[in-house]
Amino acid sequence: CCGGTRQILLMFNVVGNRSPQLQQQLCKADRMQFWHEQSHRYHTELQDFKKLTAEAMVVLKNEHGMLIRDLEGAAVRMDRVEREIDYVETHSSPRACANKADKVVEQGSVVIFFLYFLFSLTSDCVEIISGIRSVKILKRVGSPKGMWTRDPRSSKVYVFNGTTGDRIYQFNSVRDFSHSPGVTSSTQIKVPSEWSGPGSAVYNGYLYYIKQEFGTDVQVVKYDLLSGTVIDTAMFPVDNHAAVYNLNPETVADLAADDEGLWLLYATGDSEPNISLAKMDPATLDIEQIWDTRCPRENAEAAFVVCGTVYVVYNTRLASRSRVQCIFDVNDAMINEEAPLLYFPRRYGAHASLKYNPEEKQLYGWDDGYQIIYRVTMKRKLLV
Ligand SMILES: *[C@@H]1O[C@H](CO)[C@@H](O)[C@H](O)[C@H]1NC(C)=O
Ligand SMILES: *[C@@H]1O[C@H](CO)[C@@H](O)[C@H](O)[C@H]1NC(C)=O
């Protein structure tokens, strides 16, 4: 009966439903079916648990340092538990297995529950970028500056040539784009007002773009790509002339959209040296929260958001090697030493924009007119 993975044993335990019947079920042929049910229940319970713990979050943030220390201890214990289970699995008779493993698992369950508790406090996703695995130069379309991105939901590709305009090019897939001579096989979309800077985002069929008409405030526009209508607009009270990235002055503000919401990177004014971050409700464009990332605008060329963490990419005026040199985690869960120093592969140009796609775990870069895809490797935040 002990052939099952320890994950199954651990999951059973987290669910907290361990009866003699369960022990027997563990040994039955249909335990996979059972595991599926339990895992579903476990998921539901975890959701409820998350709701409960949201309130505790504020208090716990203050105790962050302590939590990290506890977590380190927990990780060590977790390792030990895993080793013990391995031992039990390989050295015990089938009968004794369930009971022994069960005891070990019991100790482990406290640890596991604590770890999931911690995740529920921080964010649904717990990953950070650990490296840049590969680069693919797809094609060269348009002017030196611009942006391109792929809607994670529809997988359609959108090309924004230049630094302002009222037109975007839509392709059905990355493949279609890469096979297209120029932009000829695209659908051209004309938006009702000009987009300003390579700082747009596309998510789930909606285009979010920055509008900055002469002498007016910066606005965020939500545009329905399917029906071709503006859904909503919101003013953003920022200084007109302060660009968010000092090396790309055309980027008035930079939007990013993912499962967690709509993010806006901006500069509050010329005298403010650091990049600010706002989290917006993608449905209403309401601002929910604002942070000072403490990442300087000076020598920044682009930034992107992954799992509630902002990665700011720096370069030099004479373009050299782009690197992520400042990270800001809105959940404050990243341990400083964890933050990776990421170097992009050496290129001749500089990035006009970098857009992260959470589904594919890759970055869509626009570098001196080249459209580039970087695949990134991830690791889990914290010590699990
Ligand atoms: C891109 O924009 C540049 C000007 O910024 C223009 O010369 C060029 O024709 C455009 N290319 C496409 C494919 O639209
Ligand atoms: C900007 O960030 C730096 C840390 O990188 C910090 O020391 C400084 O106080 C910040 N400046 C402002 C005006 O917030």
Tab-separated table of C-alpha atoms and ligand atoms in Angstrom:
chain	number	residue	atom	x	y	z
A	1	CYS	CA	0.000	0.000	0.000
A	2	CYS	CA	3.040	2.314	0.397
A	3	GLY	CA	3.744	2.956	-3.199
A	4	GLY	CA	1.840	6.225	-3.163
A	5	THR	CA	3.746	9.415	-3.100
A	6	ARG	CA	4.229	11.271	0.089
A	7	GLN	CA	2.296	14.136	-1.408
A	8	ILE	CA	-0.850	12.037	-1.172
A	9	LEU	CA	-0.179	11.278	2.485
A	10	LEU	CA	0.530	14.893	3.191
A	11	MET	CA	-2.596	16.103	1.438
A	12	PHE	CA	-4.768	13.641	3.349
A	13	ASN	CA	-3.371	14.999	6.476
A	14	VAL	CA	-3.871	18.641	5.683
A	15	VAL	CA	-7.510	17.906	5.048
A	16	GLY	CA	-7.566	16.602	8.557
A	17	ASN	CA	-9.865	13.705	7.886
A	18	ARG	CA	-8.073	10.625	9.092
A	19	SER	CA	-10.244	7.790	10.215
A	20	PRO	CA	-9.633	4.035	10.238
A	21	GLN	CA	-11.691	3.898	7.075
A	22	LEU	CA	-9.312	6.296	5.459
A	23	GLN	CA	-6.370	4.110	6.354
A	24	GLN	CA	-8.036	1.259	4.527
A	25	GLN	CA	-8.993	3.380	1.631
A	26	LEU	CA	-5.386	4.327	1.340
A	27	CYS	CA	-4.655	0.696	0.571
A	28	LYS	CA	-7.415	0.260	-1.956
A	29	ALA	CA	-7.016	0.386	-5.667
A	30	ASP	CA	-9.278	3.397	-5.976
A	31	ARG	CA	-7.180	5.665	-3.860
A	32	MET	CA	-6.471	7.931	-6.780
A	33	GLN	CA	-10.158	8.679	-7.090
A	34	PHE	CA	-10.239	9.336	-3.383
A	35	TRP	CA	-7.225	11.565	-3.654
A	36	HIS	CA	-8.947	13.640	-6.272
A	37	GLU	CA	-11.958	14.162	-4.049
A	38	GLN	CA	-9.835	15.009	-1.060
A	39	SER	CA	-7.736	17.386	-3.020
A	40	HIS	CA	-10.844	19.143	-4.235
A	41	ARG	CA	-12.111	19.444	-0.693
A	42	TYR	CA	-8.750	20.589	0.451
A	43	HIS	CA	-8.823	23.323	-2.140
A	44	THR	CA	-12.249	24.526	-0.997
A	45	GLU	CA	-11.150	24.552	2.610
A	46	LEU	CA	-8.075	26.492	1.712
A	47	GLN	CA	-10.209	29.118	-0.010
A	48	ASP	CA	-12.328	29.557	3.130
A	49	PHE	CA	-9.224	29.691	5.193
A	50	LYS	CA	-7.802	32.441	3.024
A	51	LYS	CA	-10.840	34.594	3.641
A	52	LEU	CA	-10.446	34.155	7.367
A	53	THR	CA	-6.790	35.016	7.385
A	54	ALA	CA	-7.062	38.142	5.254
A	55	GLU	CA	-7.923	40.177	8.327
A	56	ALA	CA	-4.991	38.868	10.273
A	57	MET	CA	-2.701	40.113	7.564
A	58	VAL	CA	-2.314	43.679	8.763
A	59	VAL	CA	-1.213	42.558	12.187
A	60	LEU	CA	1.096	39.940	10.834
A	61	LYS	CA	2.852	42.303	8.463
A	62	ASN	CA	4.399	43.947	11.493
A	63	GLU	CA	5.687	40.639	12.611
A	64	HIS	CA	7.179	39.882	9.278
A	65	GLY	CA	10.718	39.396	10.514
A	66	MET	CA	9.567	36.962	13.114
A	67	LEU	CA	7.548	35.054	10.560
A	68	ILE	CA	10.537	34.681	8.318
A	69	ARG	CA	12.572	33.241	11.152
A	70	ASP	CA	9.764	30.864	12.018
A	71	LEU	CA	9.511	29.883	8.428
A	72	GLU	CA	13.169	29.031	8.218
A	73	GLY	CA	12.677	26.745	11.182
A	74	ALA	CA	9.625	25.287	9.535
A	75	ALA	CA	11.497	24.569	6.342
A	76	VAL	CA	14.140	22.658	8.254
A	77	ARG	CA	11.486	20.621	10.008
A	78	MET	CA	9.742	20.061	6.736
A	79	ASP	CA	12.917	18.609	5.242
A	80	ARG	CA	13.226	16.293	8.171
A	81	VAL	CA	9.647	15.144	7.858
A	82	GLU	CA	10.144	14.435	4.183
A	83	ARG	CA	13.252	12.407	4.891
A	84	GLU	CA	11.423	10.439	7.547
A	85	ILE	CA	8.607	9.680	5.169
A	86	ASP	CA	11.073	8.551	2.541
A	87	TYR	CA	12.611	6.271	5.115
A	88	VAL	CA	9.273	4.881	6.183
A	89	GLU	CA	8.265	4.317	2.609
A	90	THR	CA	11.343	2.359	1.746
A	91	HIS	CA	11.939	0.444	4.999
A	92	SER	CA	8.554	-0.590	6.311
A	93	SER	CA	6.208	-3.456	5.706
A	94	PRO	CA	3.021	-2.476	3.894
A	95	ARG	CA	0.899	-2.885	7.017
A	96	ALA	CA	3.052	-0.804	9.307
A	97	CYS	CA	3.519	1.804	6.679
A	98	ALA	CA	0.273	3.618	6.989
A	99	ASN	CA	0.533	4.020	10.740
A	100	LYS	CA	4.130	5.076	10.872
A	101	ALA	CA	3.864	7.436	8.021
A	102	ASP	CA	0.765	8.777	9.581
A	103	LYS	CA	2.587	9.750	12.760
A	104	VAL	CA	5.330	11.425	10.855
A	105	VAL	CA	2.805	13.203	8.742
A	106	GLU	CA	1.012	14.423	11.820
A	107	GLN	CA	4.075	16.373	12.884
A	108	GLY	CA	4.485	17.634	9.372
A	109	SER	CA	0.923	18.806	9.043
A	110	VAL	CA	1.414	21.656	11.477
A	111	VAL	CA	4.319	22.850	9.431
A	112	ILE	CA	2.471	22.486	6.149
A	113	PHE	CA	-0.552	24.286	7.446
A	114	PHE	CA	1.632	27.089	8.619
A	115	LEU	CA	3.245	27.384	5.226
A	116	TYR	CA	-0.075	27.512	3.425
A	117	PHE	CA	-1.235	30.031	5.977
A	118	LEU	CA	1.677	32.218	5.077
A	119	PHE	CA	0.943	31.926	1.366
A	120	SER	CA	-2.648	32.841	1.920
A	121	LEU	CA	-1.457	36.053	3.515
A	122	THR	CA	0.802	37.125	0.750
A	123	SER	CA	-0.580	36.425	-2.667
A	124	ASP	CA	-2.115	33.735	-4.774
A	125	CYS	CA	1.109	33.321	-6.606
A	126	VAL	CA	4.317	32.676	-4.810
A	127	GLU	CA	6.884	32.738	-7.558
A	128	ILE	CA	9.835	34.940	-8.297
A	129	ILE	CA	12.005	34.990	-11.378
A	130	SER	CA	15.243	33.150	-10.807
A	131	GLY	CA	16.821	33.595	-14.219
A	132	ILE	CA	16.470	34.269	-17.913
A	133	ARG	CA	16.554	30.929	-19.638
A	134	SER	CA	16.568	31.816	-23.286
A	135	VAL	CA	16.068	34.549	-25.819
A	136	LYS	CA	14.364	34.386	-29.184
A	137	ILE	CA	14.603	37.215	-31.663
A	138	LEU	CA	11.399	36.864	-33.585
A	139	LYS	CA	11.430	39.626	-36.136
A	140	ARG	CA	12.053	43.285	-36.818
A	141	VAL	CA	8.972	45.350	-37.501
A	142	GLY	CA	8.521	49.071	-37.262
A	143	SER	CA	10.501	51.806	-35.617
A	144	PRO	CA	13.217	51.532	-32.946
A	145	LYS	CA	10.705	52.145	-30.154
A	146	GLY	CA	7.423	50.393	-29.634
A	147	MET	CA	5.856	47.546	-27.764
A	148	TRP	CA	4.231	44.220	-28.371
A	149	THR	CA	2.328	41.930	-26.085
A	150	ARG	CA	0.160	38.846	-26.085
A	151	ASP	CA	-3.209	38.655	-24.356
A	152	PRO	CA	-2.722	35.782	-21.880
A	153	ARG	CA	-6.383	34.852	-22.268
A	154	SER	CA	-6.981	34.981	-26.025
A	155	SER	CA	-3.359	34.426	-27.088
A	156	LYS	CA	-3.769	37.181	-29.674
A	157	VAL	CA	-0.752	39.382	-30.302
A	158	TYR	CA	-0.823	43.190	-30.358
A	159	VAL	CA	1.823	45.400	-31.891
A	160	PHE	CA	2.182	49.092	-31.015
A	161	ASN	CA	4.607	50.652	-33.458
A	162	GLY	CA	6.375	53.804	-32.349
A	163	THR	CA	5.748	55.813	-29.222
A	164	THR	CA	2.316	57.202	-29.975
A	165	GLY	CA	-0.518	56.567	-32.415
A	166	ASP	CA	-4.149	55.654	-32.779
A	167	ARG	CA	-3.530	52.323	-34.499
A	168	ILE	CA	-2.568	48.897	-33.259
A	169	TYR	CA	-1.961	45.672	-35.161
A	170	GLN	CA	-3.641	42.483	-34.020
A	171	PHE	CA	-2.435	38.989	-34.942
A	172	ASN	CA	-4.181	35.730	-34.076
A	173	SER	CA	-1.028	34.186	-32.631
A	174	VAL	CA	2.694	34.663	-32.200
A	175	ARG	CA	3.080	32.250	-35.110
A	176	ASP	CA	0.927	34.406	-37.382
A	177	PHE	CA	2.936	37.427	-36.410
A	178	SER	CA	6.261	35.747	-37.036
A	179	HIS	CA	5.102	34.498	-40.468
A	180	SER	CA	3.635	37.806	-41.508
A	181	PRO	CA	5.600	39.963	-43.941
A	182	GLY	CA	5.684	43.180	-41.926
A	183	VAL	CA	2.256	43.796	-40.494
A	184	THR	CA	0.345	42.895	-43.646
A	185	SER	CA	-1.526	39.900	-42.257
A	186	SER	CA	-2.762	41.752	-39.189
A	187	THR	CA	-6.107	43.258	-38.325
A	188	GLN	CA	-5.692	46.983	-37.859
A	189	ILE	CA	-7.500	48.474	-34.930
A	190	LYS	CA	-8.051	52.205	-34.698
A	191	VAL	CA	-8.626	53.444	-31.173
A	192	PRO	CA	-10.729	56.586	-30.586
A	193	SER	CA	-7.863	58.554	-29.015
A	194	GLU	CA	-4.091	58.294	-29.326
A	195	TRP	CA	-2.147	56.005	-27.036
A	196	SER	CA	0.879	57.696	-25.465
A	197	GLY	CA	4.068	55.755	-24.991
A	198	PRO	CA	4.791	52.041	-25.117
A	199	GLY	CA	2.991	51.406	-21.835
A	200	SER	CA	-0.242	49.659	-22.816
A	201	ALA	CA	-1.558	46.327	-21.567
A	202	VAL	CA	-3.970	43.794	-23.043
A	203	TYR	CA	-5.827	41.348	-20.877
A	204	ASN	CA	-8.888	39.219	-21.549
A	205	GLY	CA	-9.942	41.113	-24.652
A	206	TYR	CA	-9.505	44.559	-23.121
A	207	LEU	CA	-6.878	47.071	-24.064
A	208	TYR	CA	-5.705	49.438	-21.339
A	209	TYR	CA	-3.763	52.403	-22.609
A	210	ILE	CA	-2.397	55.749	-21.508
A	211	LYS	CA	-3.916	58.837	-23.061
A	212	GLN	CA	-2.150	62.140	-22.681
A	213	GLU	CA	-3.443	64.926	-24.823
A	214	PHE	CA	-1.596	68.198	-24.881
A	215	GLY	CA	-2.118	70.144	-21.685
A	216	THR	CA	-4.327	67.567	-20.042
A	217	ASP	CA	-3.858	65.081	-17.266
A	218	VAL	CA	-2.776	61.549	-17.872
A	219	GLN	CA	-5.686	59.189	-18.353
A	220	VAL	CA	-6.063	55.431	-18.334
A	221	VAL	CA	-8.483	54.190	-21.005
A	222	LYS	CA	-10.137	50.785	-20.993
A	223	TYR	CA	-11.101	49.737	-24.503
A	224	ASP	CA	-13.092	46.650	-25.534
A	225	LEU	CA	-11.196	45.185	-28.481
A	226	LEU	CA	-14.126	43.029	-29.589
A	227	SER	CA	-16.879	45.620	-29.670
A	228	GLY	CA	-14.540	48.519	-30.388
A	229	THR	CA	-15.855	50.747	-27.622
A	230	VAL	CA	-14.331	52.651	-24.748
A	231	ILE	CA	-15.588	51.044	-21.537
A	232	ASP	CA	-14.194	53.519	-19.061
A	233	THR	CA	-11.557	56.179	-18.477
A	234	ALA	CA	-9.891	57.430	-15.308
A	235	MET	CA	-7.743	60.456	-14.629
A	236	PHE	CA	-4.353	60.003	-13.122
A	237	PRO	CA	-3.104	63.017	-11.212
A	238	VAL	CA	0.548	63.008	-12.206
A	239	ASP	CA	2.929	65.586	-13.564
A	240	ASN	CA	2.680	65.633	-17.352
A	241	HIS	CA	6.352	65.798	-18.005
A	242	ALA	CA	7.758	63.252	-15.605
A	243	ALA	CA	8.428	60.005	-17.440
A	244	VAL	CA	8.462	56.860	-15.394
A	245	TYR	CA	11.749	55.535	-16.837
A	246	ASN	CA	14.498	58.033	-17.295
A	247	LEU	CA	16.034	56.198	-20.295
A	248	ASN	CA	12.698	55.993	-22.125
A	249	PRO	CA	11.149	59.435	-21.733
A	250	GLU	CA	8.272	58.521	-24.106
A	251	THR	CA	6.887	56.074	-21.551
A	252	VAL	CA	4.506	58.410	-19.738
A	253	ALA	CA	3.288	55.609	-17.500
A	254	ASP	CA	3.427	51.838	-17.832
A	255	LEU	CA	0.509	49.444	-17.422
A	256	ALA	CA	0.650	45.739	-16.627
A	257	ALA	CA	-2.307	43.404	-16.299
A	258	ASP	CA	-2.427	39.955	-14.747
A	259	ASP	CA	-4.672	37.667	-12.688
A	260	GLU	CA	-4.254	39.880	-9.660
A	261	GLY	CA	-5.335	43.093	-11.292
A	262	LEU	CA	-4.164	46.115	-13.224
A	263	TRP	CA	-0.873	47.727	-12.241
A	264	LEU	CA	0.333	51.193	-13.157
A	265	LEU	CA	3.946	52.274	-12.880
A	266	TYR	CA	4.367	56.050	-12.944
A	267	ALA	CA	6.294	59.030	-11.631
A	268	THR	CA	4.484	61.470	-9.388
A	269	GLY	CA	6.633	64.384	-10.562
A	270	ASP	CA	10.055	65.408	-11.772
A	271	SER	CA	11.321	65.940	-8.255
A	272	GLU	CA	10.331	62.432	-7.177
A	273	PRO	CA	13.316	60.177	-7.832
A	274	ASN	CA	11.564	56.843	-7.357
A	275	ILE	CA	9.034	54.896	-9.395
A	276	SER	CA	5.529	54.751	-7.939
A	277	LEU	CA	3.144	51.850	-8.297
A	278	ALA	CA	-0.647	51.850	-8.217
A	279	LYS	CA	-2.927	48.847	-8.161
A	280	MET	CA	-6.180	49.447	-10.023
A	281	ASP	CA	-9.410	47.536	-10.263
A	282	PRO	CA	-9.484	46.397	-13.913
A	283	ALA	CA	-13.298	46.517	-13.943
A	284	THR	CA	-13.769	50.066	-12.697
A	285	LEU	CA	-10.287	51.611	-13.005
A	286	ASP	CA	-10.502	52.606	-9.331
A	287	ILE	CA	-7.155	52.991	-7.619
A	288	GLU	CA	-6.974	50.496	-4.772
A	289	GLN	CA	-3.528	51.086	-3.387
A	290	ILE	CA	-0.374	53.103	-4.052
A	291	TRP	CA	3.230	52.332	-3.183
A	292	ASP	CA	6.598	54.018	-3.510
A	293	THR	CA	8.702	51.208	-4.962
A	294	ARG	CA	11.940	52.836	-3.765
A	295	CYS	CA	13.360	51.899	-7.166
A	296	PRO	CA	15.032	54.914	-8.819
A	297	ARG	CA	13.793	56.250	-12.168
A	298	GLU	CA	17.353	57.227	-13.027
A	299	ASN	CA	18.833	54.819	-15.613
A	300	ALA	CA	15.670	52.724	-15.665
A	301	GLU	CA	14.611	51.582	-19.136
A	302	ALA	CA	11.615	49.354	-18.400
A	303	ALA	CA	9.862	47.363	-15.700
A	304	PHE	CA	7.412	44.510	-15.436
A	305	VAL	CA	5.221	42.940	-12.770
A	306	VAL	CA	5.245	39.262	-11.809
A	307	CYS	CA	3.164	37.948	-8.929
A	308	GLY	CA	2.868	41.314	-7.206
A	309	THR	CA	6.579	41.993	-7.583
A	310	VAL	CA	7.942	44.826	-9.714
A	311	TYR	CA	11.207	44.147	-11.534
A	312	VAL	CA	12.886	47.328	-12.732
A	313	VAL	CA	15.352	46.980	-15.603
A	314	TYR	CA	18.343	49.351	-15.750
A	315	ASN	CA	20.789	50.205	-18.461
A	316	THR	CA	23.212	52.973	-19.308
A	317	ARG	CA	22.705	55.862	-21.697
A	318	LEU	CA	25.023	54.225	-24.166
A	319	ALA	CA	23.072	50.979	-24.210
A	320	SER	CA	24.975	48.126	-22.655
A	321	ARG	CA	23.703	45.112	-20.798
A	322	SER	CA	20.184	45.421	-19.382
A	323	ARG	CA	19.751	44.098	-15.880
A	324	VAL	CA	17.103	43.868	-13.206
A	325	GLN	CA	18.644	45.779	-10.363
A	326	CYS	CA	15.720	46.741	-8.218
A	327	ILE	CA	12.796	44.696	-7.039
A	328	PHE	CA	9.744	45.730	-5.117
A	329	ASP	CA	7.334	43.210	-3.657
A	330	VAL	CA	3.925	44.633	-2.717
A	331	ASN	CA	3.382	41.793	-0.281
A	332	ASP	CA	6.681	42.487	1.376
A	333	ALA	CA	7.235	38.760	1.428
A	334	MET	CA	10.466	38.664	-0.477
A	335	ILE	CA	13.535	38.166	1.588
A	336	ASN	CA	16.134	40.629	0.368
A	337	GLU	CA	18.803	38.036	-0.229
A	338	GLU	CA	16.364	36.175	-2.423
A	339	ALA	CA	16.112	38.979	-4.948
A	340	PRO	CA	17.964	37.897	-8.054
A	341	LEU	CA	20.340	40.116	-10.010
A	342	LEU	CA	19.176	39.272	-13.515
A	343	TYR	CA	21.230	40.062	-16.586
A	344	PHE	CA	19.620	40.033	-20.006
A	345	PRO	CA	21.637	38.431	-22.788
A	346	ARG	CA	23.962	40.966	-24.403
A	347	ARG	CA	22.381	42.931	-27.223
A	348	TYR	CA	23.258	46.090	-29.078
A	349	GLY	CA	20.122	48.079	-28.441
A	350	ALA	CA	18.050	48.905	-25.411
A	351	HIS	CA	14.546	47.849	-24.434
A	352	ALA	CA	11.803	50.304	-25.255
A	353	SER	CA	9.361	48.043	-23.432
A	354	LEU	CA	9.126	44.701	-21.637
A	355	LYS	CA	5.764	43.023	-21.098
A	356	TYR	CA	5.391	39.924	-18.960
A	357	ASN	CA	2.977	37.156	-19.866
A	358	PRO	CA	2.070	35.134	-16.760
A	359	GLU	CA	0.592	32.183	-18.669
A	360	GLU	CA	3.726	31.486	-20.636
A	361	LYS	CA	6.225	32.868	-18.154
A	362	GLN	CA	7.892	34.936	-20.797
A	363	LEU	CA	8.704	38.530	-21.550
A	364	TYR	CA	7.829	40.308	-24.767
A	365	GLY	CA	10.583	42.806	-25.431
A	366	TRP	CA	10.987	45.529	-28.054
A	367	ASP	CA	14.640	46.237	-28.595
A	368	ASP	CA	15.675	48.693	-31.312
A	369	GLY	CA	12.802	47.560	-33.525
A	370	TYR	CA	13.377	43.843	-32.866
A	371	GLN	CA	10.603	41.790	-31.244
A	372	ILE	CA	12.153	39.498	-28.713
A	373	ILE	CA	10.829	36.784	-26.410
A	374	TYR	CA	12.674	35.986	-23.210
A	375	ARG	CA	11.749	32.831	-21.373
A	376	VAL	CA	12.286	33.068	-17.650
A	377	THR	CA	12.771	30.450	-14.966
A	378	MET	CA	10.877	30.753	-11.731
A	379	LYS	CA	11.380	29.657	-8.183
A	380	ARG	CA	9.074	29.826	-5.236
A	381	LYS	CA	9.145	32.842	-2.990
A	382	LEU	CA	10.163	31.907	0.521
A	383	LEU	CA	11.680	28.636	1.450
A	384	VAL	CA	9.385	25.915	0.262
B	1	LIG	C1	6.224	52.349	-37.718
B	1	LIG	O1	6.361	53.700	-37.408
B	1	LIG	C2	7.308	54.386	-38.183
B	1	LIG	C3	7.363	55.803	-37.668
B	1	LIG	O2	7.446	55.830	-36.283
B	1	LIG	C4	6.923	54.338	-39.631
B	1	LIG	O3	7.921	54.950	-40.402
B	1	LIG	C5	6.743	52.898	-40.063
B	1	LIG	O4	6.257	52.846	-41.375
B	1	LIG	C6	5.792	52.181	-39.150
B	1	LIG	N1	5.768	50.785	-39.507
B	1	LIG	C7	4.661	50.093	-39.533
B	1	LIG	C8	4.817	48.668	-39.902
B	1	LIG	O5	3.588	50.567	-39.246
B	2	LIG	C1	13.900	56.632	-3.005
B	2	LIG	O1	14.373	55.341	-2.715
B	2	LIG	C2	15.557	55.296	-1.951
B	2	LIG	C3	15.957	53.848	-1.825
B	2	LIG	O2	16.283	53.326	-3.079
B	2	LIG	C4	15.333	55.943	-0.605
B	2	LIG	O3	16.522	55.946	0.136
B	2	LIG	C5	14.814	57.337	-0.780
B	2	LIG	O4	14.478	57.886	0.478
B	2	LIG	C6	13.608	57.369	-1.703
B	2	LIG	N1	13.262	58.747	-1.963
B	2	LIG	C7	12.050	59.252	-1.748
B	2	LIG	C8	11.895	60.707	-2.012
B	2	LIG	O5	11.124	58.578	-1.362
